[in-house]
Amino acid sequence: MKTLADLKKIREKAQEEMKLRGSNVRMKIVVGMGTSGIAMGAREVMKTFLEEISQRNLTDVLVTQTGEKGLSSMEPVVDVVEEGKDKVTYGNMNPEKVKQVVVEHIVNGRIVSDYVVSTGS
Amino acid sequence: MQDISLHLLDIIENSVRAGARCIRIRIINDAQQNVLRFIIEDDGCGMDSETLAMAQDPFYTSKETRVKKVGLGIPLFKQNAELCNGRFTITSEPCLGTVLTADFERDNIDRLPLGNLKDTLLGSIVGHQEIDFYVNLISRDKGKEQSFHFDTEAIKEELGDIPLTYPDVIEYIEQSLIEGIQNTYMEDV
């Protein structure tokens, strides 16, 4: 059974880490979760991002969901936002592509241009 | 939509767009009454009676940026509930919020499976840190009731400034949800 005491341990561990490297959010990932995105598999895309973050212990990446933004023909759509850089939008995403984007872009900073559908604000 | 939990995800996103700060989700799997019931309640901006009537029309959307004015979320959910002898109601009050109830006849051959409820809830909870989620799962069968309650307010209080996307927290929430879904026999409904 998971209890609130487990959370206390997590908090202590996380606070130790933050003392060492600060609490900055380096990157924000936004998964489009409108009706068409959901119908095209956005839930699995979201799930895969969460899995990868958890497995790779990426403590400085934030993942959020948002409604759709008029790119219905390219769903599921994902934005990667990094401070001081242009926003990168990936389209037609699936769990396999997500794993690639995490390794290449999120971890190593190399944009996976094959899946990019638009850049800029 | 292939399963009901995808509809649920869609409805949750509606509540988010309505500016909800708190979303309550209740799922009741009642074998005795042969009903699978979903109640989603938010404290978002709500709708007046005119907008509420239009929300069930597939050619209405509140999204201003849309070129093609289509809004299929609510109509599809309603259709799927009614297709299997169920019921679908929305009540709403401007400035107060919205309550949506969908009943499905449990053993109806046309009823969609519940699907991956855990992924729907996990993504919504972690993907909307600013919103408090209250999840209540109840199953009733042969005079016995099993229930699971999950509330993110207590978790956030315990975590302080640690975000829900912190790797160990994602895992914690995921495990809690898996346990709750299993304890209320909702993994294969």
mmCIF file of C-alpha atoms in Angstrom:
data_model
loop_
_atom_site.group_PDB
_atom_site.id
_atom_site.type_symbol
_atom_site.label_atom_id
_atom_site.label_comp_id
_atom_site.label_asym_id
_atom_site.label_seq_id
_atom_site.Cartn_x
_atom_site.Cartn_y
_atom_site.Cartn_z
ATOM 1 C CA MET A 1 0.000 0.000 0.000
ATOM 2 C CA LYS A 2 1.252 3.475 -0.870
ATOM 3 C CA THR A 3 1.040 5.864 2.050
ATOM 4 C CA LEU A 4 1.725 9.520 2.650
ATOM 5 C CA ALA A 5 4.844 8.465 4.581
ATOM 6 C CA ASP A 6 6.312 7.286 1.258
ATOM 7 C CA LEU A 7 5.814 10.811 -0.059
ATOM 8 C CA LYS A 8 7.736 12.269 2.830
ATOM 9 C CA LYS A 9 10.759 10.159 1.870
ATOM 10 C CA ILE A 10 10.431 11.270 -1.753
ATOM 11 C CA ARG A 11 10.273 14.883 -0.651
ATOM 12 C CA GLU A 12 13.420 14.585 1.455
ATOM 13 C CA LYS A 13 15.280 12.961 -1.416
ATOM 14 C CA ALA A 14 14.083 15.574 -3.909
ATOM 15 C CA GLN A 15 15.038 18.433 -1.608
ATOM 16 C CA GLU A 16 18.564 17.021 -1.232
ATOM 17 C CA GLU A 17 18.866 16.907 -5.010
ATOM 18 C CA MET A 18 17.601 20.439 -5.396
ATOM 19 C CA LYS A 19 20.203 21.718 -2.990
ATOM 20 C CA LEU A 20 22.838 20.303 -5.315
ATOM 21 C CA ARG A 21 21.585 21.426 -8.693
ATOM 22 C CA GLY A 22 18.848 23.986 -8.074
ATOM 23 C CA SER A 23 15.159 23.617 -8.853
ATOM 24 C CA ASN A 24 15.171 24.944 -12.384
ATOM 25 C CA VAL A 25 12.826 23.567 -15.001
ATOM 26 C CA ARG A 26 15.026 23.168 -18.051
ATOM 27 C CA MET A 27 12.375 22.060 -20.524
ATOM 28 C CA LYS A 28 8.627 21.958 -20.805
ATOM 29 C CA ILE A 29 6.807 19.332 -22.853
ATOM 30 C CA VAL A 30 3.206 20.081 -23.804
ATOM 31 C CA VAL A 31 1.052 17.258 -25.156
ATOM 32 C CA GLY A 32 -2.045 18.293 -27.138
ATOM 33 C CA MET A 33 -5.024 16.535 -25.555
ATOM 34 C CA GLY A 34 -8.011 17.766 -27.552
ATOM 35 C CA THR A 35 -10.682 15.413 -28.872
ATOM 36 C CA SER A 36 -8.857 14.678 -32.131
ATOM 37 C CA GLY A 37 -5.520 14.192 -30.373
ATOM 38 C CA ILE A 38 -7.074 11.743 -27.929
ATOM 39 C CA ALA A 39 -8.694 9.809 -30.768
ATOM 40 C CA MET A 40 -5.298 9.595 -32.498
ATOM 41 C CA GLY A 41 -3.389 8.250 -29.488
ATOM 42 C CA ALA A 42 -2.319 11.278 -27.432
ATOM 43 C CA ARG A 43 -2.940 9.409 -24.168
ATOM 44 C CA GLU A 44 -0.260 6.842 -25.055
ATOM 45 C CA VAL A 45 2.076 9.674 -26.089
ATOM 46 C CA MET A 46 1.587 11.357 -22.700
ATOM 47 C CA LYS A 47 2.037 8.053 -20.909
ATOM 48 C CA THR A 48 5.305 7.348 -22.743
ATOM 49 C CA PHE A 49 6.735 10.770 -21.824
ATOM 50 C CA LEU A 50 5.898 10.116 -18.164
ATOM 51 C CA GLU A 51 7.479 6.654 -18.339
ATOM 52 C CA GLU A 52 10.655 7.973 -19.918
ATOM 53 C CA ILE A 53 10.971 10.802 -17.386
ATOM 54 C CA SER A 54 10.511 8.357 -14.576
ATOM 55 C CA GLN A 55 12.943 5.752 -15.942
ATOM 56 C CA ARG A 56 15.631 8.231 -16.949
ATOM 57 C CA ASN A 57 15.165 10.200 -13.746
ATOM 58 C CA LEU A 58 14.748 13.523 -15.558
ATOM 59 C CA THR A 59 14.088 15.847 -12.637
ATOM 60 C CA ASP A 60 14.242 19.124 -14.571
ATOM 61 C CA VAL A 61 11.573 18.440 -17.209
ATOM 62 C CA LEU A 62 7.918 19.396 -16.863
ATOM 63 C CA VAL A 63 5.130 17.639 -18.788
ATOM 64 C CA THR A 64 1.689 19.131 -19.209
ATOM 65 C CA GLN A 65 -1.477 18.487 -21.213
ATOM 66 C CA THR A 66 -3.344 21.093 -23.197
ATOM 67 C CA GLY A 67 -6.317 21.359 -25.536
ATOM 68 C CA GLU A 68 -5.835 21.209 -29.285
ATOM 69 C CA LYS A 69 -4.436 24.076 -31.302
ATOM 70 C CA GLY A 70 -5.706 23.615 -34.834
ATOM 71 C CA LEU A 71 -3.235 21.018 -36.089
ATOM 72 C CA SER A 72 -5.863 18.275 -36.153
ATOM 73 C CA SER A 73 -4.442 16.560 -39.229
ATOM 74 C CA MET A 74 -1.088 16.061 -37.499
ATOM 75 C CA GLU A 75 -2.264 14.778 -34.126
ATOM 76 C CA PRO A 76 -0.929 13.739 -31.724
ATOM 77 C CA VAL A 77 1.012 16.987 -31.432
ATOM 78 C CA VAL A 78 3.724 17.791 -28.882
ATOM 79 C CA ASP A 79 5.502 21.091 -28.118
ATOM 80 C CA VAL A 80 8.969 21.197 -26.606
ATOM 81 C CA VAL A 81 9.657 24.551 -24.987
ATOM 82 C CA GLU A 82 13.096 25.526 -23.782
ATOM 83 C CA GLU A 83 13.948 28.896 -22.346
ATOM 84 C CA GLY A 84 15.710 31.213 -24.771
ATOM 85 C CA LYS A 85 15.020 28.945 -27.742
ATOM 86 C CA ASP A 86 12.301 28.640 -30.378
ATOM 87 C CA LYS A 87 9.426 26.343 -29.543
ATOM 88 C CA VAL A 88 9.606 23.053 -31.453
ATOM 89 C CA THR A 89 6.367 21.308 -32.448
ATOM 90 C CA TYR A 90 6.390 17.612 -33.277
ATOM 91 C CA GLY A 91 3.468 16.002 -35.128
ATOM 92 C CA ASN A 92 2.042 12.544 -35.831
ATOM 93 C CA MET A 93 3.615 11.296 -32.631
ATOM 94 C CA ASN A 94 3.513 7.774 -31.224
ATOM 95 C CA PRO A 95 5.294 6.029 -28.333
ATOM 96 C CA GLU A 96 8.277 5.013 -30.491
ATOM 97 C CA LYS A 97 8.809 8.567 -31.733
ATOM 98 C CA VAL A 98 8.436 9.878 -28.187
ATOM 99 C CA LYS A 99 11.277 7.652 -27.001
ATOM 100 C CA GLN A 100 13.449 8.976 -29.818
ATOM 101 C CA VAL A 101 12.589 12.602 -29.036
ATOM 102 C CA VAL A 102 13.401 12.060 -25.366
ATOM 103 C CA VAL A 103 16.842 10.572 -26.099
ATOM 104 C CA GLU A 104 17.783 12.975 -28.875
ATOM 105 C CA HIS A 105 16.123 16.263 -28.001
ATOM 106 C CA ILE A 106 15.300 16.245 -24.282
ATOM 107 C CA VAL A 107 18.469 14.533 -23.107
ATOM 108 C CA ASN A 108 21.011 15.442 -25.786
ATOM 109 C CA GLY A 109 19.614 18.703 -27.156
ATOM 110 C CA ARG A 110 19.428 17.586 -30.791
ATOM 111 C CA ILE A 111 16.097 18.327 -32.481
ATOM 112 C CA VAL A 112 14.635 15.317 -34.345
ATOM 113 C CA SER A 113 13.870 17.245 -37.534
ATOM 114 C CA ASP A 114 12.061 14.349 -39.265
ATOM 115 C CA TYR A 115 9.117 14.712 -36.895
ATOM 116 C CA VAL A 116 9.044 18.512 -36.612
ATOM 117 C CA VAL A 117 5.926 20.151 -38.059
ATOM 118 C CA SER A 118 6.671 23.736 -37.046
ATOM 119 C CA THR A 119 9.092 25.869 -35.058
ATOM 120 C CA GLY A 120 8.977 29.318 -33.518
ATOM 121 C CA SER A 121 6.429 31.004 -31.270
ATOM 122 C CA MET B 1 -13.024 6.740 -29.188
ATOM 123 C CA GLN B 2 -12.136 3.148 -28.470
ATOM 124 C CA ASP B 3 -12.972 3.067 -24.801
ATOM 125 C CA ILE B 4 -14.837 5.022 -22.136
ATOM 126 C CA SER B 5 -11.715 6.206 -20.337
ATOM 127 C CA LEU B 6 -10.713 8.088 -23.509
ATOM 128 C CA HIS B 7 -14.054 9.913 -23.335
ATOM 129 C CA LEU B 8 -13.305 10.612 -19.694
ATOM 130 C CA LEU B 9 -9.974 12.169 -20.659
ATOM 131 C CA ASP B 10 -11.738 14.364 -23.199
ATOM 132 C CA ILE B 11 -14.296 15.517 -20.622
ATOM 133 C CA ILE B 12 -11.531 16.277 -18.107
ATOM 134 C CA GLU B 13 -9.867 18.509 -20.710
ATOM 135 C CA ASN B 14 -13.197 20.350 -21.133
ATOM 136 C CA SER B 15 -13.191 21.055 -17.398
ATOM 137 C CA VAL B 16 -9.599 22.256 -17.613
ATOM 138 C CA ARG B 17 -10.498 24.652 -20.409
ATOM 139 C CA ALA B 18 -13.414 25.882 -18.324
ATOM 140 C CA GLY B 19 -10.849 27.058 -15.788
ATOM 141 C CA ALA B 20 -11.623 24.443 -13.132
ATOM 142 C CA ARG B 21 -9.462 24.439 -10.011
ATOM 143 C CA CYS B 22 -10.986 21.266 -8.728
ATOM 144 C CA ILE B 23 -12.267 18.250 -10.674
ATOM 145 C CA ARG B 24 -14.143 15.389 -9.007
ATOM 146 C CA ILE B 25 -14.410 12.097 -10.822
ATOM 147 C CA ARG B 26 -16.653 9.326 -9.554
ATOM 148 C CA ILE B 27 -16.966 5.969 -11.277
ATOM 149 C CA ILE B 28 -19.465 3.467 -9.976
ATOM 150 C CA ASN B 29 -19.484 -0.070 -11.253
ATOM 151 C CA ASP B 30 -22.708 -1.541 -9.930
ATOM 152 C CA ALA B 31 -23.300 -5.145 -10.945
ATOM 153 C CA GLN B 32 -26.549 -5.366 -8.988
ATOM 154 C CA GLN B 33 -28.157 -2.468 -10.790
ATOM 155 C CA ASN B 34 -26.351 -3.335 -14.022
ATOM 156 C CA VAL B 35 -24.966 0.152 -14.451
ATOM 157 C CA LEU B 36 -21.569 1.691 -15.045
ATOM 158 C CA ARG B 37 -21.846 5.317 -13.999
ATOM 159 C CA PHE B 38 -19.489 8.254 -14.540
ATOM 160 C CA ILE B 39 -19.899 11.538 -12.713
ATOM 161 C CA ILE B 40 -17.517 14.372 -13.532
ATOM 162 C CA GLU B 41 -17.925 17.554 -11.557
ATOM 163 C CA ASP B 42 -15.921 20.745 -11.921
ATOM 164 C CA ASP B 43 -15.868 24.241 -10.496
ATOM 165 C CA GLY B 44 -15.089 25.869 -13.841
ATOM 166 C CA CYS B 45 -16.841 28.762 -15.555
ATOM 167 C CA GLY B 46 -19.995 26.745 -16.298
ATOM 168 C CA MET B 47 -22.468 27.351 -19.116
ATOM 169 C CA ASP B 48 -25.774 29.155 -19.451
ATOM 170 C CA SER B 49 -28.746 27.094 -20.658
ATOM 171 C CA GLU B 50 -28.280 28.192 -24.270
ATOM 172 C CA THR B 51 -24.615 27.172 -24.411
ATOM 173 C CA LEU B 52 -25.418 23.956 -22.578
ATOM 174 C CA ALA B 53 -27.952 22.987 -25.241
ATOM 175 C CA MET B 54 -25.432 23.771 -27.987
ATOM 176 C CA ALA B 55 -22.654 21.781 -26.308
ATOM 177 C CA GLN B 56 -24.490 18.597 -27.255
ATOM 178 C CA ASP B 57 -24.589 19.638 -30.915
ATOM 179 C CA PRO B 58 -21.667 18.243 -32.970
ATOM 180 C CA PHE B 59 -21.405 21.472 -34.976
ATOM 181 C CA TYR B 60 -20.815 23.640 -31.968
ATOM 182 C CA THR B 61 -17.452 24.367 -30.376
ATOM 183 C CA SER B 62 -16.350 26.992 -27.874
ATOM 184 C CA LYS B 63 -12.926 27.101 -29.502
ATOM 185 C CA GLU B 64 -12.755 30.498 -31.179
ATOM 186 C CA THR B 65 -9.671 29.716 -33.251
ATOM 187 C CA ARG B 66 -11.340 26.875 -35.105
ATOM 188 C CA VAL B 67 -11.818 27.264 -38.838
ATOM 189 C CA LYS B 68 -14.001 24.193 -39.072
ATOM 190 C CA LYS B 69 -16.584 24.591 -36.366
ATOM 191 C CA VAL B 70 -16.854 21.069 -35.062
ATOM 192 C CA GLY B 71 -17.002 19.909 -31.460
ATOM 193 C CA LEU B 72 -17.423 16.176 -31.209
ATOM 194 C CA GLY B 73 -16.326 15.460 -27.646
ATOM 195 C CA ILE B 74 -19.628 15.663 -25.796
ATOM 196 C CA PRO B 75 -21.864 14.414 -28.651
ATOM 197 C CA LEU B 76 -19.739 11.275 -29.096
ATOM 198 C CA PHE B 77 -19.780 10.478 -25.385
ATOM 199 C CA LYS B 78 -23.543 11.014 -25.282
ATOM 200 C CA GLN B 79 -24.036 8.835 -28.339
ATOM 201 C CA ASN B 80 -21.989 6.008 -26.878
ATOM 202 C CA ALA B 81 -23.928 6.093 -23.602
ATOM 203 C CA GLU B 82 -27.310 6.191 -25.290
ATOM 204 C CA LEU B 83 -26.328 3.489 -27.761
ATOM 205 C CA CYS B 84 -26.265 0.980 -24.935
ATOM 206 C CA ASN B 85 -29.468 1.908 -23.223
ATOM 207 C CA GLY B 86 -27.756 4.437 -20.971
ATOM 208 C CA ARG B 87 -28.355 8.017 -20.004
ATOM 209 C CA PHE B 88 -26.400 11.208 -20.410
ATOM 210 C CA THR B 89 -27.022 14.457 -18.575
ATOM 211 C CA ILE B 90 -25.174 17.701 -18.067
ATOM 212 C CA THR B 91 -26.199 20.358 -15.609
ATOM 213 C CA SER B 92 -24.338 23.605 -15.414
ATOM 214 C CA GLU B 93 -24.467 26.951 -13.737
ATOM 215 C CA PRO B 94 -22.515 29.974 -14.999
ATOM 216 C CA CYS B 95 -19.630 30.850 -12.623
ATOM 217 C CA LEU B 96 -20.258 27.758 -10.481
ATOM 218 C CA GLY B 97 -19.357 24.779 -12.608
ATOM 219 C CA THR B 98 -20.629 21.771 -14.478
ATOM 220 C CA VAL B 99 -21.721 18.255 -13.570
ATOM 221 C CA LEU B 100 -21.783 15.578 -16.246
ATOM 222 C CA THR B 101 -23.299 12.156 -15.649
ATOM 223 C CA ALA B 102 -23.084 9.259 -18.083
ATOM 224 C CA ASP B 103 -24.720 5.903 -17.377
ATOM 225 C CA PHE B 104 -23.946 2.807 -19.389
ATOM 226 C CA GLU B 105 -25.880 -0.443 -19.199
ATOM 227 C CA ARG B 106 -23.159 -2.691 -17.875
ATOM 228 C CA ASP B 107 -23.880 -5.920 -19.731
ATOM 229 C CA ASN B 108 -25.018 -4.297 -22.981
ATOM 230 C CA ILE B 109 -23.279 -5.803 -25.985
ATOM 231 C CA ASP B 110 -22.635 -2.333 -27.446
ATOM 232 C CA ARG B 111 -21.030 -0.927 -24.329
ATOM 233 C CA LEU B 112 -17.430 0.185 -24.840
ATOM 234 C CA PRO B 113 -14.876 -1.242 -22.424
ATOM 235 C CA LEU B 114 -13.670 1.048 -19.642
ATOM 236 C CA GLY B 115 -10.143 0.818 -21.064
ATOM 237 C CA ASN B 116 -6.987 2.179 -19.516
ATOM 238 C CA LEU B 117 -8.374 4.264 -16.693
ATOM 239 C CA LYS B 118 -4.967 4.469 -15.010
ATOM 240 C CA ASP B 119 -3.319 6.247 -17.967
ATOM 241 C CA THR B 120 -6.242 8.667 -18.293
ATOM 242 C CA LEU B 121 -6.010 9.634 -14.625
ATOM 243 C CA LEU B 122 -2.210 9.660 -14.375
ATOM 244 C CA GLY B 123 -1.785 11.934 -17.419
ATOM 245 C CA SER B 124 -4.488 14.329 -16.278
ATOM 246 C CA ILE B 125 -3.249 14.553 -12.694
ATOM 247 C CA VAL B 126 0.440 15.006 -13.526
ATOM 248 C CA GLY B 127 -0.296 17.086 -16.638
ATOM 249 C CA HIS B 128 -2.394 19.606 -14.677
ATOM 250 C CA GLN B 129 -0.537 20.208 -11.441
ATOM 251 C CA GLU B 130 -2.492 23.383 -10.758
ATOM 252 C CA ILE B 131 -5.782 21.485 -10.486
ATOM 253 C CA ASP B 132 -6.895 19.381 -7.517
ATOM 254 C CA PHE B 133 -8.294 16.017 -8.511
ATOM 255 C CA TYR B 134 -10.592 13.902 -6.352
ATOM 256 C CA VAL B 135 -11.063 10.404 -7.690
ATOM 257 C CA ASN B 136 -13.576 8.009 -6.235
ATOM 258 C CA LEU B 137 -13.969 4.477 -7.569
ATOM 259 C CA ILE B 138 -16.794 2.322 -6.229
ATOM 260 C CA SER B 139 -17.756 -1.206 -7.128
ATOM 261 C CA ARG B 140 -20.854 -2.986 -5.882
ATOM 262 C CA ASP B 141 -21.494 -6.655 -6.346
ATOM 263 C CA LYS B 142 -23.372 -9.302 -4.348
ATOM 264 C CA GLY B 143 -24.134 -6.922 -1.505
ATOM 265 C CA LYS B 144 -20.488 -5.923 -1.056
ATOM 266 C CA GLU B 145 -18.978 -2.539 -1.731
ATOM 267 C CA GLN B 146 -15.342 -1.751 -2.465
ATOM 268 C CA SER B 147 -14.157 1.799 -2.814
ATOM 269 C CA PHE B 148 -11.005 3.742 -3.544
ATOM 270 C CA HIS B 149 -10.417 7.381 -2.871
ATOM 271 C CA PHE B 150 -7.554 9.406 -4.233
ATOM 272 C CA ASP B 151 -7.022 13.097 -3.741
ATOM 273 C CA THR B 152 -4.147 15.174 -5.034
ATOM 274 C CA GLU B 153 -4.584 17.960 -2.494
ATOM 275 C CA ALA B 154 -3.202 15.781 0.311
ATOM 276 C CA ILE B 155 -0.310 14.689 -1.904
ATOM 277 C CA LYS B 156 0.619 18.238 -2.879
ATOM 278 C CA GLU B 157 0.513 19.292 0.749
ATOM 279 C CA GLU B 158 2.943 16.519 1.666
ATOM 280 C CA LEU B 159 5.237 17.335 -1.268
ATOM 281 C CA GLY B 160 5.539 21.075 -0.706
ATOM 282 C CA ASP B 161 7.414 22.592 -3.634
ATOM 283 C CA ILE B 162 8.322 19.261 -5.279
ATOM 284 C CA PRO B 163 6.436 19.029 -8.598
ATOM 285 C CA LEU B 164 4.178 16.102 -9.485
ATOM 286 C CA THR B 165 6.410 15.441 -12.502
ATOM 287 C CA TYR B 166 9.281 14.508 -10.217
ATOM 288 C CA PRO B 167 10.146 10.921 -11.310
ATOM 289 C CA ASP B 168 9.474 9.217 -7.961
ATOM 290 C CA VAL B 169 6.194 11.101 -7.586
ATOM 291 C CA ILE B 170 4.977 9.938 -11.011
ATOM 292 C CA GLU B 171 5.730 6.413 -9.899
ATOM 293 C CA TYR B 172 3.986 6.916 -6.560
ATOM 294 C CA ILE B 173 0.807 8.223 -8.192
ATOM 295 C CA GLU B 174 0.883 5.468 -10.800
ATOM 296 C CA GLN B 175 1.238 2.735 -8.172
ATOM 297 C CA SER B 176 -1.534 4.237 -6.025
ATOM 298 C CA LEU B 177 -3.877 4.311 -9.006
ATOM 299 C CA ILE B 178 -3.007 0.744 -10.033
ATOM 300 C CA GLU B 179 -3.736 -0.481 -6.489
ATOM 301 C CA GLY B 180 -7.017 1.407 -6.319
ATOM 302 C CA ILE B 181 -8.167 0.180 -9.721
ATOM 303 C CA GLN B 182 -7.334 -3.403 -8.789
ATOM 304 C CA ASN B 183 -9.001 -3.167 -5.372
ATOM 305 C CA THR B 184 -12.225 -1.983 -6.968
ATOM 306 C CA TYR B 185 -12.008 -4.536 -9.801
ATOM 307 C CA MET B 186 -11.915 -1.896 -12.519
ATOM 308 C CA GLU B 187 -8.932 -3.169 -14.480
ATOM 309 C CA ASP B 188 -11.074 -5.265 -16.790
ATOM 310 C CA VAL B 189 -14.547 -3.732 -16.916
#
